[in-house]
Every structure is written in C-alpha cells, then in structure tokens.
Coordinates of C-alpha atoms in Angstrom, one line a residue:
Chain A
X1 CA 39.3 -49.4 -12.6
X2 CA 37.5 -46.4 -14.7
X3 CA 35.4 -48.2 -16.4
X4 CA 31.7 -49.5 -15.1
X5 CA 33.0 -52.6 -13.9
X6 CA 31.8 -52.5 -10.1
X7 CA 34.7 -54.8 -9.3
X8 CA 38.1 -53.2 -7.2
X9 CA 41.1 -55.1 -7.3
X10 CA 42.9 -54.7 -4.3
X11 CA 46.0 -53.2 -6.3
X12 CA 43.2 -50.3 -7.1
X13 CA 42.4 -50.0 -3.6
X14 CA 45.9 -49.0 -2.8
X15 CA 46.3 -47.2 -5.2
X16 CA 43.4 -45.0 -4.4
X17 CA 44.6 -45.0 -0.6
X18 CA 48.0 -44.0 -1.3
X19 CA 46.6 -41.2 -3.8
X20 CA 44.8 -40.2 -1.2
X21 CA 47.1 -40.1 1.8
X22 CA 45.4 -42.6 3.4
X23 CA 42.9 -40.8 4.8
X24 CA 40.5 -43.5 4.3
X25 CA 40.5 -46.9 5.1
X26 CA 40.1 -49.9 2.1
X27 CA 37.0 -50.6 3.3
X28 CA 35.9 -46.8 3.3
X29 CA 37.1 -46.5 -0.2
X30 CA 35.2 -49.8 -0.9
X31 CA 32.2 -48.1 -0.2
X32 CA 32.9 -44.4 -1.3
X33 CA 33.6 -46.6 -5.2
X34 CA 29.7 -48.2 -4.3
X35 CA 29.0 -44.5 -4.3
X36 CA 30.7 -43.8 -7.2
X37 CA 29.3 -46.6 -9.7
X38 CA 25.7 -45.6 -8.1
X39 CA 26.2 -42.1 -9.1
X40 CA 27.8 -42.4 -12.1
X41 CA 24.8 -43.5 -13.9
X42 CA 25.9 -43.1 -17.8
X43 CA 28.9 -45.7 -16.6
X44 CA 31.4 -42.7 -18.0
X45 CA 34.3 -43.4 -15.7
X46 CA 33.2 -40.1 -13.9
X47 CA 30.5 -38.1 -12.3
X48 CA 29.0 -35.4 -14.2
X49 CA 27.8 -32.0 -12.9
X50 CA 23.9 -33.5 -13.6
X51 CA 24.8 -36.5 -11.9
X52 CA 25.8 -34.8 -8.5
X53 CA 22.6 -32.1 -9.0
X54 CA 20.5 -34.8 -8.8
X55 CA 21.2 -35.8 -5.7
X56 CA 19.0 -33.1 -3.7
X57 CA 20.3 -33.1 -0.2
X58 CA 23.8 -31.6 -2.9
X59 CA 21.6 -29.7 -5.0
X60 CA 20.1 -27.4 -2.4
X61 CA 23.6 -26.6 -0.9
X62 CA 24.8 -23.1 -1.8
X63 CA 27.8 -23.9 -2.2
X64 CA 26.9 -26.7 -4.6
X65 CA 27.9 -25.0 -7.8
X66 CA 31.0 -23.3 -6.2
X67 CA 31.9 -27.3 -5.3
X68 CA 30.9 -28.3 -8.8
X69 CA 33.7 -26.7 -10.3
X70 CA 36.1 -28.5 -8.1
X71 CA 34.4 -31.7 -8.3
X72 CA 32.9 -32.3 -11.8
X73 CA 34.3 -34.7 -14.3
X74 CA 36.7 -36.2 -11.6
X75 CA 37.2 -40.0 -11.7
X76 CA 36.9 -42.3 -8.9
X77 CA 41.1 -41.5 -7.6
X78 CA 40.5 -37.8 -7.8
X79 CA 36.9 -38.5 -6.4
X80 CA 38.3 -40.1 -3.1
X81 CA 41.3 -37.6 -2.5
X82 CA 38.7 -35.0 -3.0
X83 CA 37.0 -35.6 -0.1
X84 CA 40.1 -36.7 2.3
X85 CA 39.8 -33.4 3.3
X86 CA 36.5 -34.7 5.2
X87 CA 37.7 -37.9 6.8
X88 CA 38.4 -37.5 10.5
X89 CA 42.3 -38.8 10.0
X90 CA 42.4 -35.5 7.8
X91 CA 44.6 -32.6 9.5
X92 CA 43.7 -29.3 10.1
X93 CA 46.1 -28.6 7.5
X94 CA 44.1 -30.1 4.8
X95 CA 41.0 -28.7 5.9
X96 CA 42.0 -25.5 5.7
X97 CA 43.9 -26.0 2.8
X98 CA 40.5 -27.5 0.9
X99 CA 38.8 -23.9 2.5
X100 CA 41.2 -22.0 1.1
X101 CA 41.2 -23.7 -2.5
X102 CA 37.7 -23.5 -2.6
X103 CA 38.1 -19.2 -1.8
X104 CA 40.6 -19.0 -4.2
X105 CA 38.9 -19.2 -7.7
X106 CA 42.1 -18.7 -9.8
X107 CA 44.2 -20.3 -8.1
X108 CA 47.1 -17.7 -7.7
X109 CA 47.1 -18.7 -4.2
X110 CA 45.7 -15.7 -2.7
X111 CA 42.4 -15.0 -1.5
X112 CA 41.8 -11.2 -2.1
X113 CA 37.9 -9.0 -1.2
X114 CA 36.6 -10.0 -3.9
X115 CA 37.1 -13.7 -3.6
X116 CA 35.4 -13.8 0.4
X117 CA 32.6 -11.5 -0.8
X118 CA 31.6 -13.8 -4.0
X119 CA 31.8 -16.9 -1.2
X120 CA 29.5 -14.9 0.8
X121 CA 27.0 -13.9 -1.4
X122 CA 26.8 -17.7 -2.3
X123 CA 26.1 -18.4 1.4
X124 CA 23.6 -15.6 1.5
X125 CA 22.1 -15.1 -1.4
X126 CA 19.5 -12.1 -2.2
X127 CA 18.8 -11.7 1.6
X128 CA 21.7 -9.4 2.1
X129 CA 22.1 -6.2 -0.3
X130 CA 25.4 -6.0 -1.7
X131 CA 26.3 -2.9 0.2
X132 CA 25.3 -4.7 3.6
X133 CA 27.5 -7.5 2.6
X134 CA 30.8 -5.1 2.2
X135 CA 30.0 -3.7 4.8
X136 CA 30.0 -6.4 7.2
X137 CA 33.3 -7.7 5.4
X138 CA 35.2 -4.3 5.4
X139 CA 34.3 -4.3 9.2
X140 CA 35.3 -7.9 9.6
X141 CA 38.8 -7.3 8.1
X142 CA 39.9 -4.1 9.8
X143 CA 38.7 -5.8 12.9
X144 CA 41.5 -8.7 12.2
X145 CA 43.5 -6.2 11.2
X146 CA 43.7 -6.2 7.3
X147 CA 42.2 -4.0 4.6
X148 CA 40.3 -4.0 2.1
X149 CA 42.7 -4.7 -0.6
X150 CA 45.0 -6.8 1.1
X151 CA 45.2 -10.4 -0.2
X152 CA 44.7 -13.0 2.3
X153 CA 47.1 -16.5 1.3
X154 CA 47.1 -19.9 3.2
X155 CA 49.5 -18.9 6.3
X156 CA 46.8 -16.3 7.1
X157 CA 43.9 -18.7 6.5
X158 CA 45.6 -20.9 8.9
X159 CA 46.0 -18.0 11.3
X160 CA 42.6 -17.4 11.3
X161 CA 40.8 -20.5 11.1
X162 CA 43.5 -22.7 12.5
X163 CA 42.2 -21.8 16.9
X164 CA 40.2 -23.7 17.8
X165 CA 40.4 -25.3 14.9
X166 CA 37.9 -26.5 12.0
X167 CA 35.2 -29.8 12.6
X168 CA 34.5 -31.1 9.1
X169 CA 34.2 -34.9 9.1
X170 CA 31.8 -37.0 7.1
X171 CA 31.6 -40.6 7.9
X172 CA 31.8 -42.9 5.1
X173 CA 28.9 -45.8 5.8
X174 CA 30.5 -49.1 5.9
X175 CA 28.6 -52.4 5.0
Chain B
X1 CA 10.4 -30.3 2.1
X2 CA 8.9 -29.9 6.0
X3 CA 10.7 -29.4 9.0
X4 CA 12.6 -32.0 9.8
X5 CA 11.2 -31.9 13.2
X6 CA 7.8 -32.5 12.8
X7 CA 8.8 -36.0 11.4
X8 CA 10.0 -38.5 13.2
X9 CA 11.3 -41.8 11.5
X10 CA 9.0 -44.7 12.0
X11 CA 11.0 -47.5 13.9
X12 CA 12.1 -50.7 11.9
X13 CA 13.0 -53.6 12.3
X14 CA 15.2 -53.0 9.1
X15 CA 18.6 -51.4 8.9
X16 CA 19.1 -50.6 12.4
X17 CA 22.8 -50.3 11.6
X18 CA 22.4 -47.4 9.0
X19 CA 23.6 -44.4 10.2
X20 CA 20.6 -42.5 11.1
X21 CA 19.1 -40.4 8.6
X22 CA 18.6 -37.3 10.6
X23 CA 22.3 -36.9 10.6
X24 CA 22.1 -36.7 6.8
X25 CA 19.0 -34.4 6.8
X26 CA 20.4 -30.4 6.7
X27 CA 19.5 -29.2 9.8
X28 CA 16.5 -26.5 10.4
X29 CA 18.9 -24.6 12.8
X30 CA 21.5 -21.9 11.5
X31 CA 24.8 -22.5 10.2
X32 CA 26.5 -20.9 12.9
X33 CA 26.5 -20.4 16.3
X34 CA 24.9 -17.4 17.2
X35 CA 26.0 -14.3 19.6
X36 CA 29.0 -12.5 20.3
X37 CA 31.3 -10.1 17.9
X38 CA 31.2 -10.6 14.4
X39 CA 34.4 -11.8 13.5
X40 CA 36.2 -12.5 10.1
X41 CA 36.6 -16.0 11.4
X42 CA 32.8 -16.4 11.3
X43 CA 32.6 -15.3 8.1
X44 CA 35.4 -17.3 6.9
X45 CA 34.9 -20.8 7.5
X46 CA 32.3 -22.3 6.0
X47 CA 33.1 -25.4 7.4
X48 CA 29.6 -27.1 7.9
X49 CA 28.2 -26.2 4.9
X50 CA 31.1 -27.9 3.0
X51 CA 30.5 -30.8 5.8
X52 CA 26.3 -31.0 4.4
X53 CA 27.6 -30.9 0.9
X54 CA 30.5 -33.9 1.8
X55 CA 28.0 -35.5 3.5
X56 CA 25.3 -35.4 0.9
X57 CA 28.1 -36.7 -2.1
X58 CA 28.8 -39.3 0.3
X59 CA 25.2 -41.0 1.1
X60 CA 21.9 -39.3 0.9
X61 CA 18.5 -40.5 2.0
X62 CA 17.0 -39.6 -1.4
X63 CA 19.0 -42.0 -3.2
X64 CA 18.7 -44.5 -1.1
X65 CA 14.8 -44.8 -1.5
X66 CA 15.6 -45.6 -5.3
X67 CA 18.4 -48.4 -4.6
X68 CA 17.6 -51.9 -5.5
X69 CA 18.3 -54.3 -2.7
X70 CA 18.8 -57.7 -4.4
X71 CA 18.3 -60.7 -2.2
X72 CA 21.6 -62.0 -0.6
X73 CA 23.2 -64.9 -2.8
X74 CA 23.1 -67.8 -1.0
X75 CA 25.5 -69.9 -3.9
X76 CA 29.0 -69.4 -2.8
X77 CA 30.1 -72.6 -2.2
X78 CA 30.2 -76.2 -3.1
X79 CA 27.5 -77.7 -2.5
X80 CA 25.3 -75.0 -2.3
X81 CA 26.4 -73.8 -6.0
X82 CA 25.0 -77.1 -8.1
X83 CA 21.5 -77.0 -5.5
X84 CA 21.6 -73.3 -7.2
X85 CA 22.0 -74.4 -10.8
X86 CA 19.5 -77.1 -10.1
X87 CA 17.0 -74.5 -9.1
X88 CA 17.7 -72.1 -11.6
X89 CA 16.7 -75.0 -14.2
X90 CA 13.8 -75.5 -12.8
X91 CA 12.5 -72.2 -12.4
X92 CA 13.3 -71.1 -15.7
X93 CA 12.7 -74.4 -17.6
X94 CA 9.9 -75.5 -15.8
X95 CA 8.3 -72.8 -13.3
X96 CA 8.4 -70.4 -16.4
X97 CA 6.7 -72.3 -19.6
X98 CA 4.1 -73.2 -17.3
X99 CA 3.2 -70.1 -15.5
X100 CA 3.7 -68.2 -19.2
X101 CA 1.1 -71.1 -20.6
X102 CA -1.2 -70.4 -17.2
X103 CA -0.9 -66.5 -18.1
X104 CA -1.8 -67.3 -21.6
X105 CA -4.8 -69.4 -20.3
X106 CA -6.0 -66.5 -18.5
X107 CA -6.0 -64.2 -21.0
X108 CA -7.8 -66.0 -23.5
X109 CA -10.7 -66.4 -20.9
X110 CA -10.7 -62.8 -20.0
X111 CA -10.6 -61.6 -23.8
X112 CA -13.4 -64.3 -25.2
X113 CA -15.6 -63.0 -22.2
X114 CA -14.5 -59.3 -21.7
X115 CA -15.2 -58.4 -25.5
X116 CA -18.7 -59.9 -26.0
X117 CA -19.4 -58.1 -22.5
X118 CA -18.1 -54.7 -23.5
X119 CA -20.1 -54.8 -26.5
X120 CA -23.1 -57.0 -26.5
X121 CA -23.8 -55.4 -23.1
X122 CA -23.7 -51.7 -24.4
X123 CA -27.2 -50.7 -23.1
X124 CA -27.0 -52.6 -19.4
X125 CA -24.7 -50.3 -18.2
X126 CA -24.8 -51.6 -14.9
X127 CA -25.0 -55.3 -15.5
X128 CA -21.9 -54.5 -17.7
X129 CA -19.9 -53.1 -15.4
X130 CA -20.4 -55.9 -12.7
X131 CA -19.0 -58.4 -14.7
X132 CA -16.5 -56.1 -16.4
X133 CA -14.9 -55.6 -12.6
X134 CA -15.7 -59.4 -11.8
X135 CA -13.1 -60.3 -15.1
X136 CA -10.6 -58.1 -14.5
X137 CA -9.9 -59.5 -10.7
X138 CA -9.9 -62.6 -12.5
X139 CA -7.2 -62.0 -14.8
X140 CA -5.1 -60.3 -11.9
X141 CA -5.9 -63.6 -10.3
X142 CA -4.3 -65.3 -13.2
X143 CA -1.2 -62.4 -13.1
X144 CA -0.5 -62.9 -9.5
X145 CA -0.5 -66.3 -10.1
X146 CA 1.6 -66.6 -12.9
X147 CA 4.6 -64.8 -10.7
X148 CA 3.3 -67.3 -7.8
X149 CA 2.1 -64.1 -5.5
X150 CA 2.1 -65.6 -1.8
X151 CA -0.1 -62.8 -0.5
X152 CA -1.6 -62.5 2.9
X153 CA -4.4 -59.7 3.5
X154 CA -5.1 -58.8 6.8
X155 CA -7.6 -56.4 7.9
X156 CA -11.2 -55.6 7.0
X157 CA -11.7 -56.1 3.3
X158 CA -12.4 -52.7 1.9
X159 CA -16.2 -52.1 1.3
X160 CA -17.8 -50.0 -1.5
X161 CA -18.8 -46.8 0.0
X162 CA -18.8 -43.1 -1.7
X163 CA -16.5 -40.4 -0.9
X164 CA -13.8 -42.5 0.6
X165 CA -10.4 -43.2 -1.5
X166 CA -7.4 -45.6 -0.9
X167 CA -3.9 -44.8 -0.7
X168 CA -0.8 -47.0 -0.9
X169 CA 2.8 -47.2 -0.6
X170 CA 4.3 -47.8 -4.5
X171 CA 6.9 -50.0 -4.8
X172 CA 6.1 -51.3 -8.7
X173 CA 3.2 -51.2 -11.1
X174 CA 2.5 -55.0 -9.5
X175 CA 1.0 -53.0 -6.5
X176 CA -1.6 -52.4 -8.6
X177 CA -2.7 -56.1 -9.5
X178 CA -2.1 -57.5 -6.0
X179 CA -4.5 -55.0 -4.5
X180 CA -6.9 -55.2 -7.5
X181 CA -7.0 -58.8 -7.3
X182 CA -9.1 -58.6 -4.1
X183 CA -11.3 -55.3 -5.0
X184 CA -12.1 -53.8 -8.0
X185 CA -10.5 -50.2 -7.7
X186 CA -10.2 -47.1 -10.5
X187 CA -6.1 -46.1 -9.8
X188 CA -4.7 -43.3 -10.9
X189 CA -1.5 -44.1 -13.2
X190 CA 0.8 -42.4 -14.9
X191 CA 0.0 -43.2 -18.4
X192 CA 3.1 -45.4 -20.3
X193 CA 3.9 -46.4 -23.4
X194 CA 4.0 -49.5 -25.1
X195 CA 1.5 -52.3 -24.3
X196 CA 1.1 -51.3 -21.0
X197 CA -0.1 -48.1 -22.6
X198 CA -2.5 -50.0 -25.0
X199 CA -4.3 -52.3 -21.8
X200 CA -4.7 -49.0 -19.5
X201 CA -6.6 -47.3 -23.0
X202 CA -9.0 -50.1 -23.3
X203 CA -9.6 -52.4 -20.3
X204 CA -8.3 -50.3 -17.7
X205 CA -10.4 -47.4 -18.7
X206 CA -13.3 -49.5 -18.4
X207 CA -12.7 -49.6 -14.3
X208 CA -12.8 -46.0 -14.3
X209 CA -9.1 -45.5 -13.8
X210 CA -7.7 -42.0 -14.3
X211 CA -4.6 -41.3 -16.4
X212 CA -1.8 -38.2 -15.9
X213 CA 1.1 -37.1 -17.1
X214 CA 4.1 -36.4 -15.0
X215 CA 5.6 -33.5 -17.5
X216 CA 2.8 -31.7 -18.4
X217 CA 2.4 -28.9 -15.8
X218 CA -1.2 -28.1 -16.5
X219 CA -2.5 -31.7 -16.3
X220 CA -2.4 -31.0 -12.1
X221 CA -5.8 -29.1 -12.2
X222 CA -7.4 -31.5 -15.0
X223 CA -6.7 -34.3 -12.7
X224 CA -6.9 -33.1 -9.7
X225 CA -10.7 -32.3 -11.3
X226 CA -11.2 -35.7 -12.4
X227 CA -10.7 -37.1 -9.3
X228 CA -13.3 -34.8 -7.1
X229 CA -15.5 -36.2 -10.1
X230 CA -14.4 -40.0 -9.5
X231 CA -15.1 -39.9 -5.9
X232 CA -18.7 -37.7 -5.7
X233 CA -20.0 -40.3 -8.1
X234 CA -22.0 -43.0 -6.1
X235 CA -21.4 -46.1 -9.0
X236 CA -17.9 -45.6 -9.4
X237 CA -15.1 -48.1 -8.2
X238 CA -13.3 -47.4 -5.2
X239 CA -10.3 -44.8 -6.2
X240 CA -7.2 -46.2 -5.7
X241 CA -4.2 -43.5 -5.1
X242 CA -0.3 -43.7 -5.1
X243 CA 0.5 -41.0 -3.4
X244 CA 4.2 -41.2 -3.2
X245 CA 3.8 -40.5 -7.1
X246 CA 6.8 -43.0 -7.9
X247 CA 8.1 -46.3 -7.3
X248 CA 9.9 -46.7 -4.2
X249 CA 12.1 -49.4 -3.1
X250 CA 10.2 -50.8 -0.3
X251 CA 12.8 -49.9 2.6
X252 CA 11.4 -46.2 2.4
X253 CA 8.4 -43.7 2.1
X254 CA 9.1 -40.5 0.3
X255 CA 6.6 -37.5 1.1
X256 CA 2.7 -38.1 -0.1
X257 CA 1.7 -35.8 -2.5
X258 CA -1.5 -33.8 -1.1
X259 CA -4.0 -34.2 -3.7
X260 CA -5.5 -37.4 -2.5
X261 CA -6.0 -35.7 0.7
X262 CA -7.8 -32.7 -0.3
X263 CA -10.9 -34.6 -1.9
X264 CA -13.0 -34.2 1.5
X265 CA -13.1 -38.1 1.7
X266 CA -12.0 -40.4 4.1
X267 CA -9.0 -42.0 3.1
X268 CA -8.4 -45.7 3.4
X269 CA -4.5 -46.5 4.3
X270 CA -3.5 -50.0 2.5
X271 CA 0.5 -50.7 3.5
X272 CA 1.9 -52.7 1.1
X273 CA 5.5 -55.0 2.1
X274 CA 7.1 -57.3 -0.1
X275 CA 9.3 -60.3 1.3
X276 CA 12.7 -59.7 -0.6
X277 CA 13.3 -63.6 0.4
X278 CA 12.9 -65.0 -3.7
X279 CA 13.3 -61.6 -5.3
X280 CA 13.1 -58.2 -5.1
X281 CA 9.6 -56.8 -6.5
X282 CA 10.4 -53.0 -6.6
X283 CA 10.6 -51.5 -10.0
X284 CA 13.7 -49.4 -10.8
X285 CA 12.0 -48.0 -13.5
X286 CA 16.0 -46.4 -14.2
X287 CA 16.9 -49.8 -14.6
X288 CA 14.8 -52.1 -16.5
X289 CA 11.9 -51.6 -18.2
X290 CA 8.0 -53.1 -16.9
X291 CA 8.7 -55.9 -19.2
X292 CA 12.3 -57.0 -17.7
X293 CA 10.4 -56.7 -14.2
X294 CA 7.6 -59.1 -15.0
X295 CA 9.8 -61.7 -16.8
X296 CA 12.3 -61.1 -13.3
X297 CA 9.3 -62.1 -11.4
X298 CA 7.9 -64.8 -13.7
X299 CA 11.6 -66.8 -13.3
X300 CA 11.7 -66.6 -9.3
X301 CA 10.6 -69.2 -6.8
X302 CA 7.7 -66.7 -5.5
X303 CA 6.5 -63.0 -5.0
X304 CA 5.6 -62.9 -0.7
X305 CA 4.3 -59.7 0.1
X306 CA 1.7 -58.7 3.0
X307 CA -0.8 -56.5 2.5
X308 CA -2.7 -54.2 5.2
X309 CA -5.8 -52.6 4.9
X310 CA -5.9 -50.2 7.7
X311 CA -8.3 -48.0 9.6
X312 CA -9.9 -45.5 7.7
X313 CA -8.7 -41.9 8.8
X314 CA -10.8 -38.1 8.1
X315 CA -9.3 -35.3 8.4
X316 CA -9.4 -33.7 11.7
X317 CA -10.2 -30.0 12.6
X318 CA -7.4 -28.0 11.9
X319 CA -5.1 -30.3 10.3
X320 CA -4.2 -29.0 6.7
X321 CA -4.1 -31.2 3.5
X322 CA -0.4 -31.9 3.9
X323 CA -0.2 -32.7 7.7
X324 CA -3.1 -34.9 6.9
X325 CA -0.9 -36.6 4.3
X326 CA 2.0 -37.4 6.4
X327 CA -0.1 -38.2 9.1
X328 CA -1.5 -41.2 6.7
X329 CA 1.9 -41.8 5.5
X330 CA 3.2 -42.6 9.5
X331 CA 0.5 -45.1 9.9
X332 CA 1.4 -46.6 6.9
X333 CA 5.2 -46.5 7.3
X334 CA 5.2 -48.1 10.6
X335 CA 2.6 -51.0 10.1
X336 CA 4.6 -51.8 6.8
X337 CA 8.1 -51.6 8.8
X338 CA 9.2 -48.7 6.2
X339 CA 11.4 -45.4 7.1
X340 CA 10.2 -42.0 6.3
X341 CA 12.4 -39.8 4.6
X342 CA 11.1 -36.2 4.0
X343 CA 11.6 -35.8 -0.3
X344 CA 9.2 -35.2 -2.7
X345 CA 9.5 -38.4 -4.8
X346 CA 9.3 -36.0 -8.5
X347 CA 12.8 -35.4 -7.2
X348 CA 13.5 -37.9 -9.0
X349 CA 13.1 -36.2 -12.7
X350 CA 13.6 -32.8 -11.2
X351 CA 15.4 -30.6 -9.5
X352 CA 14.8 -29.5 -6.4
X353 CA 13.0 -25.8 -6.1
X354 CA 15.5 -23.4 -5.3
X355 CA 13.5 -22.6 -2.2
X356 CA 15.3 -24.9 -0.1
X357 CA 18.7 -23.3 -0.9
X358 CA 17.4 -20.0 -0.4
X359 CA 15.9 -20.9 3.0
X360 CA 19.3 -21.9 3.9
X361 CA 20.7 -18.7 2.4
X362 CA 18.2 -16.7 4.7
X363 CA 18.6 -18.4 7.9
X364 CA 22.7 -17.7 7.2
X365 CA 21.9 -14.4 6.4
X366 CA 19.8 -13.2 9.4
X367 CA 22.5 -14.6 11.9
X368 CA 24.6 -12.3 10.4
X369 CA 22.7 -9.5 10.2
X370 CA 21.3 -10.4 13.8
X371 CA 24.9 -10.4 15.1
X372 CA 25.8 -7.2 13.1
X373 CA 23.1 -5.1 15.5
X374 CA 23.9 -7.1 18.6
X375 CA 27.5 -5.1 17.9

C-alpha cells in the first residue's frame, strides 16, 4: 500500500479504518488515498512539507507550518488518522485532544504561557505587538481563573473548550 | 487573490455534484464571532482555522484546475473489451501511420515553399508576409488534421483591425494551432525548449509572436513593452493572449493576468471547449511532456472542441485593469461551460505571497483588539 500504486486492496482499507477508529467510511478513505497519490507527486510513499505548501488554499493558513510539523513525512495510515480528528463521527474528545496536541509543542502534555502565546502570534502575526498580545492573554487567564505560569493539560482544555463544544468537520468529497 | 465576493461561479452544466467551491474558498469574514467579553475560550480554540487547513489538505479548488480528467473507459466487459482492442489496432496501426505520413506531407509543402519565401522574398516585405501567414494556417491545417480536429467556430470570424487583442482560455499549446488555423495571429508563449523551442525561433517569429520567460522577474516590463509595440503597429497580426498564463484543464478558469488588459485596446474574448469524448486535450505539462501530448492525440479516434469568438468588450469608465480582466474571464467562462476559481495560475511554480496569510492574520487580529476596547 506505500508505494505509488494507486490501487487499495480492501484488506488496506480496513486496515486504514481500524487505524483510524473508524472515523471514516471505506469510501471516504477511498478518496482521502485519491488525495494522497495526487499529492504525493515524487511517488515517495508520503507527502512532503513542499508537497502540502503547494497547495495554496494550505499554504496561506497560519497555522500551516505549525500543522506541518504534525503532518509532514506521514504515510497514507498516519495521513487518514490524522485528520479523523475532522470527520463529523469524530468526538469532542478527539477534537480537543488534536487542539491540545497541536498547543503542546513538546509534548510533556501540558500547555504552559508560552505555548498559547506562540499559537497566537501564529494567528496574528505582526499586527499585534508582543506586549499587546500578553496582555490580552494574562487578562484572559486570570479571567478563567489561572495565572500566568500555571500550565494548562487536557482536563482543563476540555473544561474550557468542551461547552458548547468545538465544530471542526471537513467533508471528505466522494465520487 | 480578490474578494471572494465579487465573483460569482459561472453555472455549468458540469460537476453539479462537486461540493461547491465557495465552501472551500477561506472566507473574507473574521475567524471569530465578534462581540462580547474576551474570553480565554476565544483565544483558545482555533477550531476553524484548523477546519480551512483540514479542508484545504482534503480537496482544494487550485489543484483541481490542474487534474487530468481522462475519458471514462468504456471496455469493461465482454464484448465490449475485443470492440476495444479492435479499435485500438486501428487507431494506432492504421489512424497513426497515415496521419504521421499526412503530417509529413504537410511539412514538406510548407518548408519547400516557406524557405524560398523567407528568403527570395527579402525586399517585398509585405508580399512576404502575406504568404508567410497564408503557409502557416496551412500547416496548422495539416496539424489539426493530423490529430483529426472536429472543430466548430461559431461567431464572427475575427477581422484584422489595430489596437484590439484576443484572449483565450489555455487548456494546451494545441489552443494555439486550432485558433491559428482560421486567423493568422502573433501569441505570446512562453518560450520552451527542445524543438518546439527551435519552430517558435524561426517560423513562429516570423508571425510576429512574442516570447517570455516565466522565471525571469524583469522580463514583465520587457514584455509587457513589446506588446504596447505589437498592438500600436497597424501591419502586425492580430495579438493573441493567454491570459490564464498556464495550461488549465478545461473544467476551470484560474484568474487572467492584467497585462492584456491594460494595452488600451479592445479585447476580443475567444472561449475555447474541448469534447473529452475520444481524449482529453489538456496538457499536464507535470505529466508528460508536448511530445507525449501530440503522440496521445495523434492515436485517438478525434480531437472535438468548439470554439467561440465572442463580442468584443472596451474597458468601461471606471473599471480598473483587473476588474476588466475578470469581467472578460466571466463571459468567457460561462459561454465555454467552465467554473471560475479565484488563483493566480503562477501558483503553480510558486508560492503563494504571504499577503494572503497576513490578511488573515490582520482580520484575526483586529477582532481581538476590537473586542479588547469594547471591554
């Protein structure tokens, strides 16, 4: 199945959809490996950082390079269960958990000031100054009722984002 | 890229099961929904800017306009499978020798008479030229027969006037021929390689065609020169423009470059729509290269395309160069059935400008800052 062969046995396909919790269905994954072999244009078995930049509706997303290092170099199984977290049978719990992974840049499994305010200057880029961006956080936090150097992990993620929860679905065009 | 509102998608008969491309397109509006406290929650989930990027990974309309759309195979069963193989002998053992031998006919009459012409003819500049354009249509005559083009022209046949330019949708350098097979236009190309390269540097130069190059930055003004030149002079061919700048797969339009627009002419639209019923005519120049394309075209049944020449259009008072454009590119789209999707078609060797992210990063920004007073 990694290699450029366009073909899916149906033993991949389940494969793929048990890997991925099932969040899509075989004809979904049919088309998400169309996707694949369309973007994967050097036929490596995976799609590179370059390949996914040159899509441009990705490129000019600023969170694009953040995603990158989530997404690059993954083959077509890691691929699909990388985006379950955007298929509408996904729970909440996987979208915030996706949310969370993305915040949390060393994985240690807690999200501390630092990590929200690099997010946020990805999101906002030179139109905030720094100082008006920690600003706005510090407020934000003591408002919720942490401080500044308290480390957020998943429960609290799930606190906060969990009411009224999260919409993040992508629908996966079907032939 | 323009405000996906001025735009609207051109109905099609096509595809009306695609999801809808405005769905796909990031939307002009801000991330969030505006008003009320600031709260960390806000801040926090970034939630439809993961759902663009998931979206965008997933299908884009930018790739899209470059996917080859093969026609359906018709072989999958019994009987139909040996009717196949029977055909495919006799369009590559038959159809092929003779339209190669036809091709070969026609260049031999075009070289024994086009190089006594170009230089016996030296000093009857104008005499020269008349049967220099005469023999070219001819051998594009002899090209579009030799992939047995089916083309129907409707409309007015262009007439040679000064200071009025044509512009096309691009779906392979074959555009080119078809349309020069009824009129003798000057295109502008991108210049290529090979022997492609070598008939643009002699015979095409003749016609008055104008050559760029895609990767040189400065070459914008030198052209862009040349062709205010091309079209002020009164004994020059009809220009001939590709204003999508790239081969397109026929399904789409990606944005019209201005520079055709801005020449203070009236612009000519021709659409342009190939039958995908034998074969598919675009060029994926990714794919194959010009060579591969012709010999895919020599070995099919036929090439069917129509071809439009459409009413002439001047820009109107207080319309700018690029409004102009798309304007053009509308009437174009909808008489050739094609949908508009609002990329630059250099997209496709570069990156986009990093405008477009930062526009998103301002919009973001100003909510929050917005909110932040409202507190």
């Amino acid at each position: 199945m990694g290699n450029s062969s366009s073909m899916l046995t149906q033993y991949d396909i389940e494969e793929v959809q048990g890997h991925c919790n099932h969040a899509f269905s075989q004809q979904e994954i049919v088309s998400l490996y169309q996707r694949f072999c369309q973007l994967d244009r050097s036929s490596g078995g995976f799609i590179s950082a370059d390949e996914f930049l040159s899509v441009p509706e990705f490129a000019v997303n600023p969170l694009a390079q953040r995603l990158l290092r989530t997404v690059d170099g993954l083959n077509f199984k890691e691929f699909v269960a990388f985006l379950s977290a955007f298929s509408p049978r996904a729970t909440l719990q996987q979208k915030i958990e996706f949310i969370f992974k993305l915040y949390d840049s060393d994985g240690k499994g807690s999200v501390s000031y630092k990590d929200i305010l690099d997010v946020l200057r990805d999101l906002t880029g030179h139109f905030i100054s720094e100082e008006q961006r920690e600003q706005v956080l510090k407020q934000v936090l003591e408002e919720a009722g942490y401080r500044k150097d308290s480390s957020l992990v998943f429960a609290d993620f799930v606190k906060i984002l969990g009411n009224p929860g999260l919409k993040m679905e992508v629908e996966v065009p079907v032939d | 890229m323009s405000d996906p509102g001025k735009l609207n998608t051109s109905s099609s008969e096509l595809d009306l099961d695609r999801p809808n491309i405005e769905d796909y397109l990031p939307s002009g509006t801000s991330i969030h929904e505006p008003h009320g406290q600031l709260r960390l929650r806000d801040l926090l989930d970034i939630s439809p800017t993961l759902t663009e990027a998931a979206g965008a990974i997933i299908d884009d309309s930018f790739t899209r306009c470059f996917k080859s759309n093969p026609p359906e195979p018709w072989n999958w069963n019994v009987y139909l499978f040996p009717l196949w193989c029977c055909g495919v002998v006799v369009r590559y053992g038959i159809l092929f020798p003779v339209r190669v031998i036809v091709l070969a006919i026609g260049w031999i009459i075009f070289l024994s008479a086009y190089i006594p012409v170009h230089v016996l003819l030296k000093g009857h500049d104008k005499l020269r030229k008349k049967i220099e354009r005469y023999l070219v249509e001819l051998i594009c005559s002899f090209f579009v027969a030799s992939w047995t083009g089916v083309v129907k022209y409707h409309g007015p046949r262009p007439s040679m006037r000064p200071k009025q330019v044509f512009v096309s949708n691009h779906t392979s350098m074959i555009d080119f021929i078809v349309l020069e097979q009824m009129t003798p236009f000057a295109v502008i190309m991108q210049k290529h390689p090979g022997w492609v390269g070598l008939l643009q540097s002699t015979i095409l130069d003749s016609l008055g065609c104008i050559w760029f190059n895609r990767s040189e930055a400065k070459d914008r003004e030198t052209v862009a020169k040349k062709l205010r030149d091309h079209v002020q002079g009164s004994d020059n061919n009809p220009l001939l423009i590709f204003p999508e700048g790239t081969c397109v797969n026929n399904h789409y339009t990606v944005m019209f470059k201005k520079g055709a627009f801005e020449l203070g002419c009236t612009v000519c639209p021709i659409a342009v729509k190939y039958n995908k019923i034998f074969v598919d005519a675009f060029w994926n120049s990714r794919k194959q290269s010009f060579t591969m394309h012709l010999l895919q075209l020599m070995t099919s049944w036929a090439v069917v395309c129509d071809v439009w020449y459409l009413e002439p259009q001047t820009l109107r008072p207080g319309e700018t160069a690029i409004e102009f454009a798309e304007r053009v590119r509308d009437i174009i789209s909808v008489r050739a059935g094609l949908k508009m999707v609002p990329w630059d078609g250099y997209l496709k060797y570069s990156r986009p400008s990093p405008k477009h992210r930062e526009q998103k990063q301002q919009s973001f920004a100003e909510t929050i800052l917005r909110r932040l007073e409202e507190q």
